[in-house]
Amino acid sequence: MELYLDTANIEHIKEVAALGFISGVTTNPSLLAKEDPKIDIKKRILEIHQLVGGHLSVEVNSLDTNGMLKEADEIISWFPEATIKIPMIPAGLAATKELYKKDIPTNVTLIFSPTQALAAANAGATYVSVFMGRLDDIAVDSYAVLNEIGEIWEKQCLDSSIIAASIRHPLHIIQAAKAGADISTVPYKVLMQSLQHPLTDKGVDAFVADYQKMMSMKK
Ligand code: E4P
């Protein structure tokens, strides 16, 4: 399972991209607005693209198919490798199908059920983004939903890659991997938290102390 960073924050992207273990970034209008409501979206997206180089999902804001397709054209004109993020609404499915015909990658977002995931896959979505945290928020077991989608994907041999999104804690990353998600897109704080273990810190401290002891004896 690949790991993407779910943010529009340049400092966080710079720091994590330099570590070499993420292969993409997902953004959405709320993440961009969180950085600065007056943000120059094109400039920020191109900055992110330059830093990471891999997958970059950019979301459309229109709610009608033609508007979505126009926005997709504009995003593609910024950089041709863009993945167009489209909301899981009927108009979004039609836009996904049109982009599929043109060989433009899409990430159908705001998916909360296996039937939504199936519809997106049938429309030709390259990625289907299943929101874990927001399901848990309404007392629906996101792990069970993702497992069901994973099982369907395996039985039906579907091509769309599954992205586990709305990740709130490291356990979600583990559950996403166990459920067969291809990608987990993770906020900076959770991603950094997932790298930590107290026994690693304790072990590093002990190795450093013993090395320093050896060095001091050589003096
Ligand atoms: C990613 O593609 C989604 O936009 C994101 O994970 C949403 O996360 P949230 O539910 O924490 O806003």
mmCIF file of N, CA, C and O and ligand atoms in Angstrom, residues 6 26-28 59 85 107 109 129 131 134 165-168 185, ligand 1:
data_model
loop_
_atom_site.group_PDB
_atom_site.id
_atom_site.type_symbol
_atom_site.label_atom_id
_atom_site.label_comp_id
_atom_site.label_asym_id
_atom_site.label_seq_id
_atom_site.Cartn_x
_atom_site.Cartn_y
_atom_site.Cartn_z
ATOM 1 N N ASP A 6 -1.900 14.027 2.745
ATOM 2 C CA ASP A 6 -3.195 14.672 2.537
ATOM 3 C C ASP A 6 -3.106 16.093 3.089
ATOM 4 O O ASP A 6 -3.458 16.335 4.248
ATOM 5 N N THR A 26 -2.668 14.425 -1.933
ATOM 6 C CA THR A 26 -4.064 14.729 -2.271
ATOM 7 C C THR A 26 -4.420 16.065 -1.619
ATOM 8 O O THR A 26 -3.975 16.355 -0.508
ATOM 9 N N THR A 27 -5.200 16.850 -2.351
ATOM 10 C CA THR A 27 -5.655 18.130 -1.804
ATOM 11 C C THR A 27 -7.170 18.181 -1.956
ATOM 12 O O THR A 27 -7.762 17.361 -2.667
ATOM 13 N N ASN A 28 -7.767 19.118 -1.279
ATOM 14 C CA ASN A 28 -9.186 19.403 -1.505
ATOM 15 C C ASN A 28 -9.418 20.871 -1.175
ATOM 16 O O ASN A 28 -8.523 21.526 -0.606
ATOM 17 N N GLU A 59 -8.938 18.906 -6.848
ATOM 18 C CA GLU A 59 -10.396 18.763 -6.869
ATOM 19 C C GLU A 59 -11.092 19.862 -7.664
ATOM 20 O O GLU A 59 -10.707 21.036 -7.593
ATOM 21 N N LYS A 85 -9.872 15.319 -9.208
ATOM 22 C CA LYS A 85 -10.671 14.792 -8.090
ATOM 23 C C LYS A 85 -12.109 15.272 -8.258
ATOM 24 O O LYS A 85 -12.364 16.474 -8.378
ATOM 25 N N ASN A 107 -9.968 10.811 -9.591
ATOM 26 C CA ASN A 107 -10.071 10.306 -8.222
ATOM 27 C C ASN A 107 -11.467 10.681 -7.736
ATOM 28 O O ASN A 107 -11.741 11.849 -7.471
ATOM 29 N N THR A 109 -14.105 11.149 -5.164
ATOM 30 C CA THR A 109 -13.952 11.393 -3.733
ATOM 31 C C THR A 109 -15.301 11.434 -3.016
ATOM 32 O O THR A 109 -16.348 11.448 -3.665
ATOM 33 N N SER A 129 -11.888 7.172 -3.584
ATOM 34 C CA SER A 129 -11.450 7.580 -2.240
ATOM 35 C C SER A 129 -12.538 7.308 -1.215
ATOM 36 O O SER A 129 -13.616 7.925 -1.246
ATOM 37 N N PHE A 131 -13.754 7.451 2.583
ATOM 38 C CA PHE A 131 -13.478 8.301 3.751
ATOM 39 C C PHE A 131 -13.693 7.527 5.055
ATOM 40 O O PHE A 131 -14.834 7.268 5.443
ATOM 41 N N ARG A 134 -14.640 10.143 8.521
ATOM 42 C CA ARG A 134 -15.995 10.723 8.508
ATOM 43 C C ARG A 134 -17.070 9.660 8.711
ATOM 44 O O ARG A 134 -18.176 9.965 9.166
ATOM 45 N N ALA A 165 -9.067 7.390 2.623
ATOM 46 C CA ALA A 165 -8.921 8.819 2.916
ATOM 47 C C ALA A 165 -9.584 9.133 4.251
ATOM 48 O O ALA A 165 -10.098 8.232 4.919
ATOM 49 N N SER A 166 -9.524 10.417 4.631
ATOM 50 C CA SER A 166 -10.066 10.850 5.923
ATOM 51 C C SER A 166 -9.466 10.009 7.050
ATOM 52 O O SER A 166 -10.172 9.476 7.899
ATOM 53 N N ILE A 167 -8.147 9.902 6.999
ATOM 54 C CA ILE A 167 -7.407 9.095 7.983
ATOM 55 C C ILE A 167 -7.187 9.963 9.219
ATOM 56 O O ILE A 167 -6.690 11.083 9.125
ATOM 57 N N ARG A 168 -7.550 9.439 10.380
ATOM 58 C CA ARG A 168 -7.487 10.259 11.602
ATOM 59 C C ARG A 168 -6.415 9.807 12.585
ATOM 60 O O ARG A 168 -6.068 10.523 13.512
ATOM 61 N N THR A 185 -4.106 7.995 2.094
ATOM 62 C CA THR A 185 -3.674 9.393 2.070
ATOM 63 C C THR A 185 -3.848 9.975 3.459
ATOM 64 O O THR A 185 -4.942 9.960 4.025
HETATM 65 C C1 E4P B 1 -8.632 13.134 0.729
HETATM 66 O O1 E4P B 1 -8.632 12.910 -0.438
HETATM 67 C C2 E4P B 1 -9.757 13.752 1.453
HETATM 68 O O2 E4P B 1 -10.104 14.959 0.869
HETATM 69 C C3 E4P B 1 -9.427 13.905 2.900
HETATM 70 O O3 E4P B 1 -8.789 12.724 3.352
HETATM 71 C C4 E4P B 1 -10.591 14.290 3.777
HETATM 72 O O4 E4P B 1 -10.238 14.146 5.123
HETATM 73 P P1 E4P B 1 -11.104 14.761 6.326
HETATM 74 O O5 E4P B 1 -12.315 13.926 6.509
HETATM 75 O O6 E4P B 1 -10.179 14.691 7.507
HETATM 76 O O7 E4P B 1 -11.440 16.167 5.943
#
